[in-house]
Amino acid sequence: MIPQSFKDIVSSVENAGFFQTLAMIIFILFFLVVVYIVINRPKKYYKEEENAPLEKDDDENQTL
């Protein structure tokens, strides 16, 4: 039998609810860690990044 949908694949696995819950917990923890890192960066870090040049001013990048 070839599974026709994702629901068929998930329903055939034992403890599917556990794996779905585990995946959601890992995603939420990752998201919270990223938010924590961004919030706790000093504002000076973002000021330096804000003034960074977007492109080099080399002649190599300027083509006619």
mmCIF file of N, CA and C in Angstrom:
data_model
loop_
_atom_site.group_PDB
_atom_site.id
_atom_site.type_symbol
_atom_site.label_atom_id
_atom_site.label_comp_id
_atom_site.label_asym_id
_atom_site.label_seq_id
_atom_site.Cartn_x
_atom_site.Cartn_y
_atom_site.Cartn_z
ATOM 1 N N MET A 1 0.832 -1.181 0.000
ATOM 2 C CA MET A 1 0.000 0.000 0.000
ATOM 3 C C MET A 1 0.877 1.245 0.000
ATOM 4 N N ILE A 2 0.657 2.102 -0.947
ATOM 5 C CA ILE A 2 1.396 3.355 -1.046
ATOM 6 C C ILE A 2 0.597 4.441 -0.330
ATOM 7 N N PRO A 3 1.214 5.107 0.662
ATOM 8 C CA PRO A 3 0.467 6.161 1.363
ATOM 9 C C PRO A 3 0.146 7.312 0.415
ATOM 10 N N GLN A 4 -1.073 7.801 0.505
ATOM 11 C CA GLN A 4 -1.525 8.852 -0.399
ATOM 12 C C GLN A 4 -1.413 10.246 0.210
ATOM 13 N N SER A 5 -1.260 10.304 1.521
ATOM 14 C CA SER A 5 -1.166 11.619 2.144
ATOM 15 C C SER A 5 -0.278 11.541 3.379
ATOM 16 N N PHE A 6 0.079 12.694 3.865
ATOM 17 C CA PHE A 6 0.894 12.773 5.075
ATOM 18 C C PHE A 6 0.161 12.162 6.261
ATOM 19 N N LYS A 7 -1.147 12.325 6.297
ATOM 20 C CA LYS A 7 -1.953 11.782 7.393
ATOM 21 C C LYS A 7 -1.826 10.256 7.446
ATOM 22 N N ASP A 8 -1.782 9.589 6.294
ATOM 23 C CA ASP A 8 -1.612 8.136 6.259
ATOM 24 C C ASP A 8 -0.249 7.720 6.817
ATOM 25 N N ILE A 9 0.776 8.486 6.492
ATOM 26 C CA ILE A 9 2.124 8.165 6.960
ATOM 27 C C ILE A 9 2.204 8.322 8.472
ATOM 28 N N VAL A 10 1.680 9.439 8.978
ATOM 29 C CA VAL A 10 1.760 9.711 10.413
ATOM 30 C C VAL A 10 0.922 8.726 11.211
ATOM 31 N N SER A 11 -0.230 8.359 10.709
ATOM 32 C CA SER A 11 -1.113 7.474 11.473
ATOM 33 C C SER A 11 -0.561 6.056 11.569
ATOM 34 N N SER A 12 0.350 5.675 10.694
ATOM 35 C CA SER A 12 0.896 4.325 10.734
ATOM 36 C C SER A 12 2.067 4.186 11.703
ATOM 37 N N VAL A 13 2.553 5.280 12.258
ATOM 38 C CA VAL A 13 3.693 5.254 13.170
ATOM 39 C C VAL A 13 3.193 5.174 14.610
ATOM 40 N N GLU A 14 3.830 4.305 15.406
ATOM 41 C CA GLU A 14 3.476 4.245 16.823
ATOM 42 C C GLU A 14 3.945 5.518 17.514
ATOM 43 N N ASN A 15 3.195 5.960 18.495
ATOM 44 C CA ASN A 15 3.527 7.154 19.276
ATOM 45 C C ASN A 15 3.654 8.396 18.398
ATOM 46 N N ALA A 16 2.847 8.510 17.376
ATOM 47 C CA ALA A 16 2.919 9.650 16.470
ATOM 48 C C ALA A 16 2.640 10.948 17.218
ATOM 49 N N GLY A 17 1.724 10.914 18.157
ATOM 50 C CA GLY A 17 1.413 12.108 18.941
ATOM 51 C C GLY A 17 2.605 12.583 19.749
ATOM 52 N N PHE A 18 3.374 11.637 20.280
ATOM 53 C CA PHE A 18 4.572 11.985 21.044
ATOM 54 C C PHE A 18 5.586 12.699 20.157
ATOM 55 N N PHE A 19 5.820 12.169 18.956
ATOM 56 C CA PHE A 19 6.791 12.781 18.053
ATOM 57 C C PHE A 19 6.332 14.162 17.587
ATOM 58 N N GLN A 20 5.047 14.324 17.357
ATOM 59 C CA GLN A 20 4.530 15.635 16.968
ATOM 60 C C GLN A 20 4.689 16.636 18.104
ATOM 61 N N THR A 21 4.408 16.198 19.323
ATOM 62 C CA THR A 21 4.569 17.072 20.484
ATOM 63 C C THR A 21 6.034 17.428 20.689
ATOM 64 N N LEU A 22 6.904 16.453 20.551
ATOM 65 C CA LEU A 22 8.335 16.692 20.695
ATOM 66 C C LEU A 22 8.835 17.686 19.648
ATOM 67 N N ALA A 23 8.398 17.536 18.410
ATOM 68 C CA ALA A 23 8.800 18.459 17.351
ATOM 69 C C ALA A 23 8.322 19.877 17.649
ATOM 70 N N MET A 24 7.107 20.010 18.152
ATOM 71 C CA MET A 24 6.573 21.333 18.481
ATOM 72 C C MET A 24 7.346 21.962 19.631
ATOM 73 N N ILE A 25 7.686 21.170 20.642
ATOM 74 C CA ILE A 25 8.454 21.693 21.779
ATOM 75 C C ILE A 25 9.834 22.152 21.325
ATOM 76 N N ILE A 26 10.490 21.374 20.482
ATOM 77 C CA ILE A 26 11.810 21.753 19.969
ATOM 78 C C ILE A 26 11.714 23.039 19.161
ATOM 79 N N PHE A 27 10.703 23.168 18.318
ATOM 80 C CA PHE A 27 10.524 24.381 17.522
ATOM 81 C C PHE A 27 10.311 25.594 18.422
ATOM 82 N N ILE A 28 9.459 25.466 19.425
ATOM 83 C CA ILE A 28 9.170 26.595 20.319
ATOM 84 C C ILE A 28 10.418 26.986 21.106
ATOM 85 N N LEU A 29 11.164 25.998 21.603
ATOM 86 C CA LEU A 29 12.396 26.300 22.331
ATOM 87 C C LEU A 29 13.409 27.010 21.439
ATOM 88 N N PHE A 30 13.564 26.550 20.202
ATOM 89 C CA PHE A 30 14.479 27.198 19.261
ATOM 90 C C PHE A 30 14.052 28.638 19.012
ATOM 91 N N PHE A 31 12.765 28.855 18.786
ATOM 92 C CA PHE A 31 12.238 30.195 18.537
ATOM 93 C C PHE A 31 12.480 31.099 19.746
ATOM 94 N N LEU A 32 12.227 30.604 20.947
ATOM 95 C CA LEU A 32 12.429 31.408 22.150
ATOM 96 C C LEU A 32 13.905 31.736 22.368
ATOM 97 N N VAL A 33 14.793 30.799 22.070
ATOM 98 C CA VAL A 33 16.229 31.060 22.205
ATOM 99 C C VAL A 33 16.663 32.142 21.223
ATOM 100 N N VAL A 34 16.190 32.083 19.995
ATOM 101 C CA VAL A 34 16.540 33.110 19.007
ATOM 102 C C VAL A 34 16.020 34.474 19.446
ATOM 103 N N VAL A 35 14.790 34.540 19.919
ATOM 104 C CA VAL A 35 14.228 35.810 20.403
ATOM 105 C C VAL A 35 15.041 36.326 21.585
ATOM 106 N N TYR A 36 15.414 35.457 22.506
ATOM 107 C CA TYR A 36 16.214 35.851 23.668
ATOM 108 C C TYR A 36 17.561 36.428 23.235
ATOM 109 N N ILE A 37 18.216 35.777 22.284
ATOM 110 C CA ILE A 37 19.514 36.252 21.800
ATOM 111 C C ILE A 37 19.371 37.620 21.146
ATOM 112 N N VAL A 38 18.349 37.797 20.334
ATOM 113 C CA VAL A 38 18.149 39.075 19.643
ATOM 114 C C VAL A 38 17.853 40.189 20.640
ATOM 115 N N ILE A 39 17.026 39.921 21.620
ATOM 116 C CA ILE A 39 16.650 40.955 22.591
ATOM 117 C C ILE A 39 17.835 41.337 23.480
ATOM 118 N N ASN A 40 18.678 40.389 23.815
ATOM 119 C CA ASN A 40 19.777 40.665 24.738
ATOM 120 C C ASN A 40 21.048 41.177 24.075
ATOM 121 N N ARG A 41 21.049 41.341 22.775
ATOM 122 C CA ARG A 41 22.197 41.958 22.119
ATOM 123 C C ARG A 41 22.237 43.434 22.505
ATOM 124 N N PRO A 42 23.426 43.981 22.690
ATOM 125 C CA PRO A 42 23.491 45.417 22.993
ATOM 126 C C PRO A 42 23.058 46.242 21.782
ATOM 127 N N LYS A 43 22.470 47.388 22.050
ATOM 128 C CA LYS A 43 21.987 48.232 20.955
ATOM 129 C C LYS A 43 23.135 48.702 20.075
ATOM 130 N N LYS A 44 24.325 48.781 20.643
ATOM 131 C CA LYS A 44 25.494 49.189 19.866
ATOM 132 C C LYS A 44 25.752 48.203 18.724
ATOM 133 N N TYR A 45 25.491 46.933 18.957
ATOM 134 C CA TYR A 45 25.680 45.913 17.919
ATOM 135 C C TYR A 45 24.840 46.237 16.690
ATOM 136 N N TYR A 46 23.591 46.621 16.913
ATOM 137 C CA TYR A 46 22.704 46.909 15.799
ATOM 138 C C TYR A 46 23.060 48.220 15.127
ATOM 139 N N LYS A 47 23.592 49.190 15.872
ATOM 140 C CA LYS A 47 24.017 50.456 15.264
ATOM 141 C C LYS A 47 25.180 50.214 14.312
ATOM 142 N N GLU A 48 26.113 49.356 14.705
ATOM 143 C CA GLU A 48 27.240 49.035 13.828
ATOM 144 C C GLU A 48 26.756 48.323 12.570
ATOM 145 N N GLU A 49 25.825 47.399 12.712
ATOM 146 C CA GLU A 49 25.293 46.676 11.559
ATOM 147 C C GLU A 49 24.455 47.591 10.663
ATOM 148 N N GLU A 50 23.799 48.556 11.266
ATOM 149 C CA GLU A 50 22.956 49.481 10.513
ATOM 150 C C GLU A 50 23.791 50.314 9.545
ATOM 151 N N ASN A 51 25.012 50.635 9.928
ATOM 152 C CA ASN A 51 25.869 51.488 9.112
ATOM 153 C C ASN A 51 26.785 50.702 8.185
ATOM 154 N N ALA A 52 26.638 49.413 8.128
ATOM 155 C CA ALA A 52 27.483 48.595 7.260
ATOM 156 C C ALA A 52 27.124 48.852 5.793
ATOM 157 N N PRO A 53 28.125 48.881 4.921
ATOM 158 C CA PRO A 53 27.825 49.086 3.497
ATOM 159 C C PRO A 53 27.140 47.858 2.900
ATOM 160 N N LEU A 54 26.258 48.099 1.950
ATOM 161 C CA LEU A 54 25.543 46.996 1.320
ATOM 162 C C LEU A 54 26.345 46.357 0.193
ATOM 163 N N GLU A 55 27.156 47.153 -0.488
ATOM 164 C CA GLU A 55 27.948 46.643 -1.603
ATOM 165 C C GLU A 55 29.348 47.216 -1.527
ATOM 166 N N LYS A 56 30.284 46.525 -2.170
ATOM 167 C CA LYS A 56 31.635 47.056 -2.283
ATOM 168 C C LYS A 56 31.637 48.140 -3.349
ATOM 169 N N ASP A 57 32.556 49.076 -3.213
ATOM 170 C CA ASP A 57 32.675 50.138 -4.206
ATOM 171 C C ASP A 57 33.787 49.838 -5.204
ATOM 172 N N ASP A 58 34.103 48.577 -5.397
ATOM 173 C CA ASP A 58 35.168 48.194 -6.324
ATOM 174 C C ASP A 58 34.723 48.394 -7.761
ATOM 175 N N ASP A 59 35.707 48.505 -8.647
ATOM 176 C CA ASP A 59 35.403 48.612 -10.072
ATOM 177 C C ASP A 59 34.902 47.284 -10.627
ATOM 178 N N GLU A 60 35.182 46.176 -9.930
ATOM 179 C CA GLU A 60 34.754 44.860 -10.390
ATOM 180 C C GLU A 60 33.238 44.734 -10.407
ATOM 181 N N ASN A 61 32.558 45.398 -9.487
ATOM 182 C CA ASN A 61 31.108 45.292 -9.401
ATOM 183 C C ASN A 61 30.385 46.197 -10.389
ATOM 184 N N GLN A 62 31.100 47.143 -10.970
ATOM 185 C CA GLN A 62 30.470 48.077 -11.895
ATOM 186 C C GLN A 62 30.733 47.612 -13.321
ATOM 187 N N THR A 63 29.722 47.078 -13.956
ATOM 188 C CA THR A 63 29.858 46.624 -15.337
ATOM 189 C C THR A 63 29.000 47.491 -16.236
ATOM 190 N N LEU A 64 29.462 47.672 -17.442
ATOM 191 C CA LEU A 64 28.716 48.500 -18.400
ATOM 192 C C LEU A 64 27.921 47.663 -19.349
#
